[in-house]
PDB file of C-alpha atoms in Angstrom:
ATOM      1  CA  UNK X   6     -82.542  -2.510 -38.956  1.00  0.00           C
ATOM      2  CA  UNK X   7     -83.536  -2.288 -35.269  1.00  0.00           C
ATOM      3  CA  UNK X   8     -84.088  -6.049 -35.217  1.00  0.00           C
ATOM      4  CA  UNK X   9     -80.562  -6.658 -36.533  1.00  0.00           C
ATOM      5  CA  UNK X  10     -79.162  -4.102 -34.077  1.00  0.00           C
ATOM      6  CA  UNK X  11     -80.856  -5.749 -31.100  1.00  0.00           C
ATOM      7  CA  UNK X  12     -79.784  -9.199 -32.284  1.00  0.00           C
ATOM      8  CA  UNK X  13     -76.133  -8.190 -32.718  1.00  0.00           C
ATOM      9  CA  UNK X  14     -76.145  -6.331 -29.420  1.00  0.00           C
ATOM     10  CA  UNK X  15     -77.481  -9.382 -27.611  1.00  0.00           C
ATOM     11  CA  UNK X  16     -75.069 -11.785 -29.318  1.00  0.00           C
ATOM     12  CA  UNK X  17     -72.119  -9.478 -28.625  1.00  0.00           C
ATOM     13  CA  UNK X  18     -73.114  -9.198 -24.969  1.00  0.00           C
ATOM     14  CA  UNK X  19     -73.439 -12.974 -24.650  1.00  0.00           C
ATOM     15  CA  UNK X  20     -70.028 -13.521 -26.237  1.00  0.00           C
ATOM     16  CA  UNK X  21     -68.523 -10.899 -23.909  1.00  0.00           C
ATOM     17  CA  UNK X  22     -69.967 -12.722 -20.901  1.00  0.00           C
ATOM     18  CA  UNK X  23     -67.989 -15.751 -22.090  1.00  0.00           C
ATOM     19  CA  UNK X  24     -64.727 -14.071 -23.177  1.00  0.00           C
ATOM     20  CA  UNK X  25     -64.572 -11.048 -20.872  1.00  0.00           C
ATOM     21  CA  UNK X  26     -62.982  -8.986 -23.682  1.00  0.00           C
ATOM     22  CA  UNK X  27     -64.863  -6.756 -26.120  1.00  0.00           C
ATOM     23  CA  UNK X  28     -62.189  -7.009 -28.813  1.00  0.00           C
ATOM     24  CA  UNK X  29     -62.259 -10.800 -28.794  1.00  0.00           C
ATOM     25  CA  UNK X  30     -66.057 -10.663 -28.711  1.00  0.00           C
ATOM     26  CA  UNK X  31     -66.152  -8.552 -31.883  1.00  0.00           C
ATOM     27  CA  UNK X  32     -63.826 -11.035 -33.613  1.00  0.00           C
ATOM     28  CA  UNK X  33     -66.080 -13.961 -32.645  1.00  0.00           C
ATOM     29  CA  UNK X  34     -69.168 -12.042 -33.771  1.00  0.00           C
ATOM     30  CA  UNK X  35     -67.500 -11.277 -37.106  1.00  0.00           C
ATOM     31  CA  UNK X  36     -66.567 -14.942 -37.613  1.00  0.00           C
ATOM     32  CA  UNK X  37     -70.158 -15.948 -36.804  1.00  0.00           C
ATOM     33  CA  UNK X  38     -71.496 -13.478 -39.378  1.00  0.00           C
ATOM     34  CA  UNK X  39     -69.040 -14.683 -42.000  1.00  0.00           C
ATOM     35  CA  UNK X  40     -69.960 -18.325 -41.381  1.00  0.00           C
ATOM     36  CA  UNK X  41     -73.610 -17.424 -41.976  1.00  0.00           C
ATOM     37  CA  UNK X  42     -72.603 -15.719 -45.241  1.00  0.00           C
ATOM     38  CA  UNK X  43     -70.483 -18.653 -46.485  1.00  0.00           C
ATOM     39  CA  UNK X  44     -73.227 -20.145 -48.754  1.00  0.00           C
ATOM     40  CA  UNK X  45     -73.680 -16.760 -50.469  1.00  0.00           C
ATOM     41  CA  UNK X  46     -69.930 -16.261 -50.724  1.00  0.00           C
ATOM     42  CA  UNK X  47     -69.347 -19.710 -52.239  1.00  0.00           C
ATOM     43  CA  UNK X  48     -72.158 -19.098 -54.721  1.00  0.00           C
ATOM     44  CA  UNK X  49     -70.526 -15.812 -55.710  1.00  0.00           C
ATOM     45  CA  UNK X  50     -67.101 -17.436 -56.066  1.00  0.00           C
ATOM     46  CA  UNK X  51     -68.567 -20.223 -58.197  1.00  0.00           C
ATOM     47  CA  UNK X  52     -70.192 -17.730 -60.528  1.00  0.00           C
ATOM     48  CA  UNK X  53     -67.014 -15.674 -60.790  1.00  0.00           C
ATOM     49  CA  UNK X  54     -65.045 -18.860 -61.531  1.00  0.00           C
ATOM     50  CA  UNK X  55     -67.531 -19.776 -64.260  1.00  0.00           C
ATOM     51  CA  UNK X  56     -67.233 -16.277 -65.693  1.00  0.00           C
ATOM     52  CA  UNK X  57     -63.463 -16.592 -65.869  1.00  0.00           C
ATOM     53  CA  UNK X  58     -63.729 -20.069 -67.392  1.00  0.00           C
ATOM     54  CA  UNK X  59     -66.176 -18.881 -70.057  1.00  0.00           C
ATOM     55  CA  UNK X  60     -64.098 -15.774 -70.806  1.00  0.00           C
ATOM     56  CA  UNK X  61     -61.071 -17.997 -71.248  1.00  0.00           C
ATOM     57  CA  UNK X  62     -62.975 -20.209 -73.706  1.00  0.00           C
ATOM     58  CA  UNK X  63     -64.048 -17.143 -75.692  1.00  0.00           C
ATOM     59  CA  UNK X  64     -60.460 -15.950 -75.886  1.00  0.00           C
ATOM     60  CA  UNK X  65     -59.333 -19.398 -77.034  1.00  0.00           C
ATOM     61  CA  UNK X  66     -61.988 -19.401 -79.779  1.00  0.00           C
ATOM     62  CA  UNK X  67     -60.977 -15.928 -80.944  1.00  0.00           C
ATOM     63  CA  UNK X  68     -57.374 -17.046 -81.127  1.00  0.00           C
ATOM     64  CA  UNK X  69     -58.251 -20.277 -82.921  1.00  0.00           C
ATOM     65  CA  UNK X  70     -60.455 -18.584 -85.557  1.00  0.00           C
ATOM     66  CA  UNK X  71     -58.739 -15.192 -85.620  1.00  0.00           C
ATOM     67  CA  UNK X  72     -59.102 -15.006 -89.413  1.00  0.00           C
ATOM     68  CA  UNK X  73     -62.750 -16.066 -89.509  1.00  0.00           C
ATOM     69  CA  UNK X  74     -65.105 -13.502 -87.907  1.00  0.00           C
ATOM     70  CA  UNK X  75     -68.214 -15.447 -88.852  1.00  0.00           C
ATOM     71  CA  UNK X  76     -66.990 -18.605 -87.138  1.00  0.00           C
ATOM     72  CA  UNK X  77     -66.003 -16.623 -84.052  1.00  0.00           C
ATOM     73  CA  UNK X  78     -69.536 -15.211 -83.734  1.00  0.00           C
ATOM     74  CA  UNK X  79     -71.067 -18.655 -84.188  1.00  0.00           C
ATOM     75  CA  UNK X  80     -68.817 -20.257 -81.598  1.00  0.00           C
ATOM     76  CA  UNK X  81     -68.951 -17.529 -78.961  1.00  0.00           C
ATOM     77  CA  UNK X  82     -72.637 -16.575 -78.975  1.00  0.00           C
ATOM     78  CA  UNK X  83     -73.688 -19.228 -76.427  1.00  0.00           C
ATOM     79  CA  UNK X  84     -70.827 -18.341 -74.104  1.00  0.00           C
ATOM     80  CA  UNK X  85     -71.607 -14.631 -74.272  1.00  0.00           C
ATOM     81  CA  UNK X  86     -75.215 -15.392 -73.330  1.00  0.00           C
ATOM     82  CA  UNK X  87     -73.985 -17.277 -70.276  1.00  0.00           C
ATOM     83  CA  UNK X  88     -71.820 -14.328 -69.259  1.00  0.00           C
ATOM     84  CA  UNK X  89     -74.794 -11.980 -69.515  1.00  0.00           C
ATOM     85  CA  UNK X  90     -76.685 -14.020 -66.909  1.00  0.00           C
ATOM     86  CA  UNK X  91     -74.237 -13.146 -64.146  1.00  0.00           C
ATOM     87  CA  UNK X  92     -75.957 -11.378 -61.219  1.00  0.00           C
ATOM     88  CA  UNK X  93     -73.961 -12.138 -58.063  1.00  0.00           C
ATOM     89  CA  UNK X  94     -70.778 -10.130 -58.599  1.00  0.00           C
ATOM     90  CA  UNK X  95     -71.059  -7.957 -55.456  1.00  0.00           C
ATOM     91  CA  UNK X  96     -73.711  -9.891 -53.516  1.00  0.00           C
ATOM     92  CA  UNK X  97     -71.689 -10.551 -50.369  1.00  0.00           C
ATOM     93  CA  UNK X  98     -70.399  -6.972 -50.348  1.00  0.00           C
ATOM     94  CA  UNK X  99     -73.943  -5.576 -50.445  1.00  0.00           C
ATOM     95  CA  UNK X 100     -75.112  -7.998 -47.756  1.00  0.00           C
ATOM     96  CA  UNK X 101     -72.283  -6.839 -45.486  1.00  0.00           C
ATOM     97  CA  UNK X 102     -73.220  -3.142 -45.725  1.00  0.00           C
ATOM     98  CA  UNK X 103     -76.176  -3.260 -43.293  1.00  0.00           C
ATOM     99  CA  UNK X 104     -74.139  -5.577 -41.061  1.00  0.00           C
ATOM    100  CA  UNK X 105     -71.258  -3.089 -41.014  1.00  0.00           C
ATOM    101  CA  UNK X 106     -73.606  -0.174 -40.307  1.00  0.00           C
ATOM    102  CA  UNK X 107     -75.289  -2.090 -37.492  1.00  0.00           C
ATOM    103  CA  UNK X 108     -71.978  -3.152 -35.969  1.00  0.00           C
ATOM    104  CA  UNK X 109     -70.830   0.473 -36.030  1.00  0.00           C
ATOM    105  CA  UNK X 110     -73.950   1.524 -34.102  1.00  0.00           C
ATOM    106  CA  UNK X 111     -73.526  -1.339 -31.636  1.00  0.00           C
ATOM    107  CA  UNK X 112     -69.933  -0.308 -30.942  1.00  0.00           C
ATOM    108  CA  UNK X 113     -70.606   3.416 -30.653  1.00  0.00           C
ATOM    109  CA  UNK X 114     -73.503   2.814 -28.235  1.00  0.00           C
ATOM    110  CA  UNK X 115     -71.464   0.568 -25.958  1.00  0.00           C
ATOM    111  CA  UNK X 116     -71.742   2.041 -22.441  1.00  0.00           C
ATOM    112  CA  UNK X 117     -68.044   1.531 -21.690  1.00  0.00           C
ATOM    113  CA  UNK X 118     -64.687   2.870 -22.853  1.00  0.00           C
ATOM    114  CA  UNK X 119     -62.453  -0.203 -22.790  1.00  0.00           C
ATOM    115  CA  UNK X 120     -59.442  -1.598 -24.584  1.00  0.00           C
ATOM    116  CA  UNK X 121     -58.701  -5.173 -25.548  1.00  0.00           C
ATOM    117  CA  UNK X 122     -56.004  -7.674 -24.693  1.00  0.00           C
ATOM    118  CA  UNK X 123     -55.444  -8.164 -28.442  1.00  0.00           C
ATOM    119  CA  UNK X 124     -54.227  -4.561 -28.824  1.00  0.00           C
ATOM    120  CA  UNK X 125     -52.597  -3.688 -25.483  1.00  0.00           C
ATOM    121  CA  UNK X 126     -51.585  -0.179 -26.596  1.00  0.00           C
ATOM    122  CA  UNK X 127     -55.239   0.802 -27.138  1.00  0.00           C
ATOM    123  CA  UNK X 128     -57.189   2.621 -24.413  1.00  0.00           C
ATOM    124  CA  UNK X 129     -60.619   2.262 -26.051  1.00  0.00           C
ATOM    125  CA  UNK X 130     -61.888   0.281 -29.018  1.00  0.00           C
ATOM    126  CA  UNK X 131     -64.319   3.125 -29.716  1.00  0.00           C
ATOM    127  CA  UNK X 132     -61.391   5.352 -30.717  1.00  0.00           C
ATOM    128  CA  UNK X 133     -59.080   5.135 -33.726  1.00  0.00           C
ATOM    129  CA  UNK X 134     -55.586   3.686 -33.455  1.00  0.00           C
ATOM    130  CA  UNK X 135     -53.241   6.626 -32.876  1.00  0.00           C
ATOM    131  CA  UNK X 136     -50.269   4.395 -33.743  1.00  0.00           C
ATOM    132  CA  UNK X 137     -51.966   3.413 -37.042  1.00  0.00           C
ATOM    133  CA  UNK X 138     -50.985  -0.224 -36.543  1.00  0.00           C
ATOM    134  CA  UNK X 139     -54.524  -1.508 -37.165  1.00  0.00           C
ATOM    135  CA  UNK X 140     -54.875   0.321 -40.544  1.00  0.00           C
ATOM    136  CA  UNK X 141     -51.447  -0.918 -41.648  1.00  0.00           C
ATOM    137  CA  UNK X 142     -52.290  -4.519 -40.704  1.00  0.00           C
ATOM    138  CA  UNK X 143     -55.573  -4.271 -42.594  1.00  0.00           C
ATOM    139  CA  UNK X 144     -53.828  -2.719 -45.601  1.00  0.00           C
ATOM    140  CA  UNK X 145     -51.366  -5.633 -45.763  1.00  0.00           C
ATOM    141  CA  UNK X 146     -53.999  -8.342 -45.286  1.00  0.00           C
ATOM    142  CA  UNK X 147     -56.329  -6.813 -47.891  1.00  0.00           C
ATOM    143  CA  UNK X 148     -53.821  -7.452 -50.702  1.00  0.00           C
ATOM    144  CA  UNK X 149     -53.234 -11.108 -49.791  1.00  0.00           C
ATOM    145  CA  UNK X 150     -56.051 -12.482 -52.023  1.00  0.00           C
ATOM    146  CA  UNK X 151     -54.419 -10.797 -55.033  1.00  0.00           C
ATOM    147  CA  UNK X 152     -51.068 -12.298 -54.090  1.00  0.00           C
ATOM    148  CA  UNK X 153     -52.351 -15.886 -53.891  1.00  0.00           C
ATOM    149  CA  UNK X 154     -53.882 -15.441 -57.355  1.00  0.00           C
ATOM    150  CA  UNK X 155     -50.344 -15.436 -58.676  1.00  0.00           C
ATOM    151  CA  UNK X 156     -49.002 -18.393 -56.733  1.00  0.00           C
ATOM    152  CA  UNK X 157     -48.780 -21.376 -59.079  1.00  0.00           C
ATOM    153  CA  UNK X 158     -50.060 -23.780 -56.424  1.00  0.00           C
ATOM    154  CA  UNK X 159     -53.373 -21.897 -56.082  1.00  0.00           C
ATOM    155  CA  UNK X 160     -53.985 -21.088 -59.734  1.00  0.00           C
ATOM    156  CA  UNK X 161     -57.119 -22.680 -61.173  1.00  0.00           C
ATOM    157  CA  UNK X 162     -57.294 -20.765 -64.453  1.00  0.00           C
ATOM    158  CA  UNK X 163     -55.114 -18.377 -66.416  1.00  0.00           C
ATOM    159  CA  UNK X 164     -54.950 -15.615 -63.846  1.00  0.00           C
ATOM    160  CA  UNK X 165     -54.524 -11.968 -64.729  1.00  0.00           C
ATOM    161  CA  UNK X 166     -50.931 -10.914 -64.211  1.00  0.00           C
ATOM    162  CA  UNK X 167     -50.279  -9.340 -60.829  1.00  0.00           C
ATOM    163  CA  UNK X 168     -50.570  -5.569 -60.995  1.00  0.00           C
ATOM    164  CA  UNK X 169     -48.437  -3.577 -58.586  1.00  0.00           C
ATOM    165  CA  UNK X 170     -50.740  -0.611 -59.168  1.00  0.00           C
ATOM    166  CA  UNK X 171     -53.772  -2.600 -58.008  1.00  0.00           C
ATOM    167  CA  UNK X 172     -51.889  -3.768 -54.925  1.00  0.00           C
ATOM    168  CA  UNK X 173     -50.942  -0.213 -54.016  1.00  0.00           C
ATOM    169  CA  UNK X 174     -54.457   1.141 -54.630  1.00  0.00           C
ATOM    170  CA  UNK X 175     -56.046  -1.656 -52.589  1.00  0.00           C
ATOM    171  CA  UNK X 176     -53.699  -1.213 -49.653  1.00  0.00           C
ATOM    172  CA  UNK X 177     -54.016   2.596 -49.635  1.00  0.00           C
ATOM    173  CA  UNK X 178     -57.814   2.418 -49.829  1.00  0.00           C
ATOM    174  CA  UNK X 179     -57.911  -0.112 -46.968  1.00  0.00           C
ATOM    175  CA  UNK X 180     -55.721   2.116 -44.818  1.00  0.00           C
ATOM    176  CA  UNK X 181     -57.803   5.210 -45.574  1.00  0.00           C
ATOM    177  CA  UNK X 182     -61.128   3.628 -44.539  1.00  0.00           C
ATOM    178  CA  UNK X 183     -59.697   2.436 -41.218  1.00  0.00           C
ATOM    179  CA  UNK X 184     -57.247   5.184 -40.311  1.00  0.00           C
ATOM    180  CA  UNK X 185     -59.892   7.248 -38.462  1.00  0.00           C
ATOM    181  CA  UNK X 186     -62.412   4.466 -37.887  1.00  0.00           C
ATOM    182  CA  UNK X 187     -63.062   3.028 -34.399  1.00  0.00           C
ATOM    183  CA  UNK X 188     -60.638   0.211 -33.604  1.00  0.00           C
ATOM    184  CA  UNK X 189     -63.631  -2.092 -33.191  1.00  0.00           C
ATOM    185  CA  UNK X 190     -64.408  -1.653 -36.891  1.00  0.00           C
ATOM    186  CA  UNK X 191     -60.739  -2.195 -37.690  1.00  0.00           C
ATOM    187  CA  UNK X 192     -60.974  -5.549 -35.909  1.00  0.00           C
ATOM    188  CA  UNK X 193     -64.070  -6.342 -37.971  1.00  0.00           C
ATOM    189  CA  UNK X 194     -62.298  -5.477 -41.242  1.00  0.00           C
ATOM    190  CA  UNK X 195     -59.159  -7.450 -40.360  1.00  0.00           C
ATOM    191  CA  UNK X 196     -61.124 -10.518 -39.243  1.00  0.00           C
ATOM    192  CA  UNK X 197     -63.310 -10.352 -42.358  1.00  0.00           C
ATOM    193  CA  UNK X 198     -60.263 -10.109 -44.624  1.00  0.00           C
ATOM    194  CA  UNK X 199     -58.550 -13.059 -42.937  1.00  0.00           C
ATOM    195  CA  UNK X 200     -61.729 -15.134 -43.154  1.00  0.00           C
ATOM    196  CA  UNK X 201     -62.095 -14.219 -46.836  1.00  0.00           C
ATOM    197  CA  UNK X 202     -58.468 -15.143 -47.488  1.00  0.00           C
ATOM    198  CA  UNK X 203     -58.777 -18.615 -45.931  1.00  0.00           C
ATOM    199  CA  UNK X 204     -62.131 -19.108 -47.642  1.00  0.00           C
ATOM    200  CA  UNK X 205     -60.529 -18.247 -51.000  1.00  0.00           C
ATOM    201  CA  UNK X 206     -57.642 -20.647 -50.380  1.00  0.00           C
ATOM    202  CA  UNK X 207     -60.063 -23.429 -49.409  1.00  0.00           C
ATOM    203  CA  UNK X 208     -62.238 -22.805 -52.456  1.00  0.00           C
ATOM    204  CA  UNK X 209     -59.271 -22.848 -54.836  1.00  0.00           C
ATOM    205  CA  UNK X 210     -57.980 -26.098 -53.362  1.00  0.00           C
ATOM    206  CA  UNK X 211     -61.461 -27.589 -53.784  1.00  0.00           C
ATOM    207  CA  UNK X 212     -61.671 -26.441 -57.419  1.00  0.00           C
ATOM    208  CA  UNK X 213     -58.236 -27.891 -58.167  1.00  0.00           C
ATOM    209  CA  UNK X 214     -59.197 -31.215 -56.575  1.00  0.00           C
ATOM    210  CA  UNK X 215     -62.555 -31.252 -58.392  1.00  0.00           C
ATOM    211  CA  UNK X 216     -60.899 -30.422 -61.737  1.00  0.00           C
ATOM    212  CA  UNK X 217     -58.277 -33.124 -61.240  1.00  0.00           C
ATOM    213  CA  UNK X 218     -60.961 -35.703 -60.375  1.00  0.00           C
ATOM    214  CA  UNK X 219     -63.024 -34.695 -63.443  1.00  0.00           C
ATOM    215  CA  UNK X 220     -60.028 -35.017 -65.775  1.00  0.00           C
ATOM    216  CA  UNK X 221     -59.305 -38.522 -64.449  1.00  0.00           C
ATOM    217  CA  UNK X 222     -62.837 -39.735 -65.129  1.00  0.00           C
TER     218      UNK X 222
END
C-alpha cells in the first residue's frame, strides 16, 4: 500500500506542478487511474453483456417450451453452465477500493489547506462541502447510467424496466457517502462517475455497431 501511496503522491505532485490547482490535479489523476482500469472495465462489461444475452436466451426457451419441462432443461443446461462461469461482476469496484483508500490518505496528508478554481465557494478540498453542492452533483450523475439503459438509442438487449425506487436509492446512497467526505474525494467520485458514464455509452455504441455488422454478414 505504501508503494501505491508514494506513487500517487508523486504523480499528484507532478500534475499540480503543471496545473497549479489541486482540484484539477485530482481530476487528472482520477482520469489517469480510470484509463489504466479500462481493460478490466471492458472485460467486466463484456461478461455482463454476455450474461444478459444468455439470460435472455433462457427466457426465450422457457417461453417457447413452456409446456415441456423436459425440453426446457435440455435446451437451457448449456446456457446455465455458461452463466455459472461468471467471475468478474464486481472486479473494477474491488480494484478501486485500495485506490480510493490511498487517495484519501494522499489528500488528508497534503501539507496545505487550499481550495480549487473548479469550486470557488470552497475554502479547502480537505473539508466537506458545507453547501452540499458536490454531493448533489454526484447523486445526479450516479443515476445517469440507469437512465441511458432506458433510452432506445442505447439499448443493446431487452433492458430491465427503469425503476424509480432504484434511482432514488442510488442517488440517496451517493449523497450519503459524499455529504461529509472531503471535497477531494467528491471530485474523485464525480470524475469516476462521468468517466464510467461515457465509457458505458461508448461500449453500447460499439456493441450496437458490432451486432449490426454481424447481422449483415
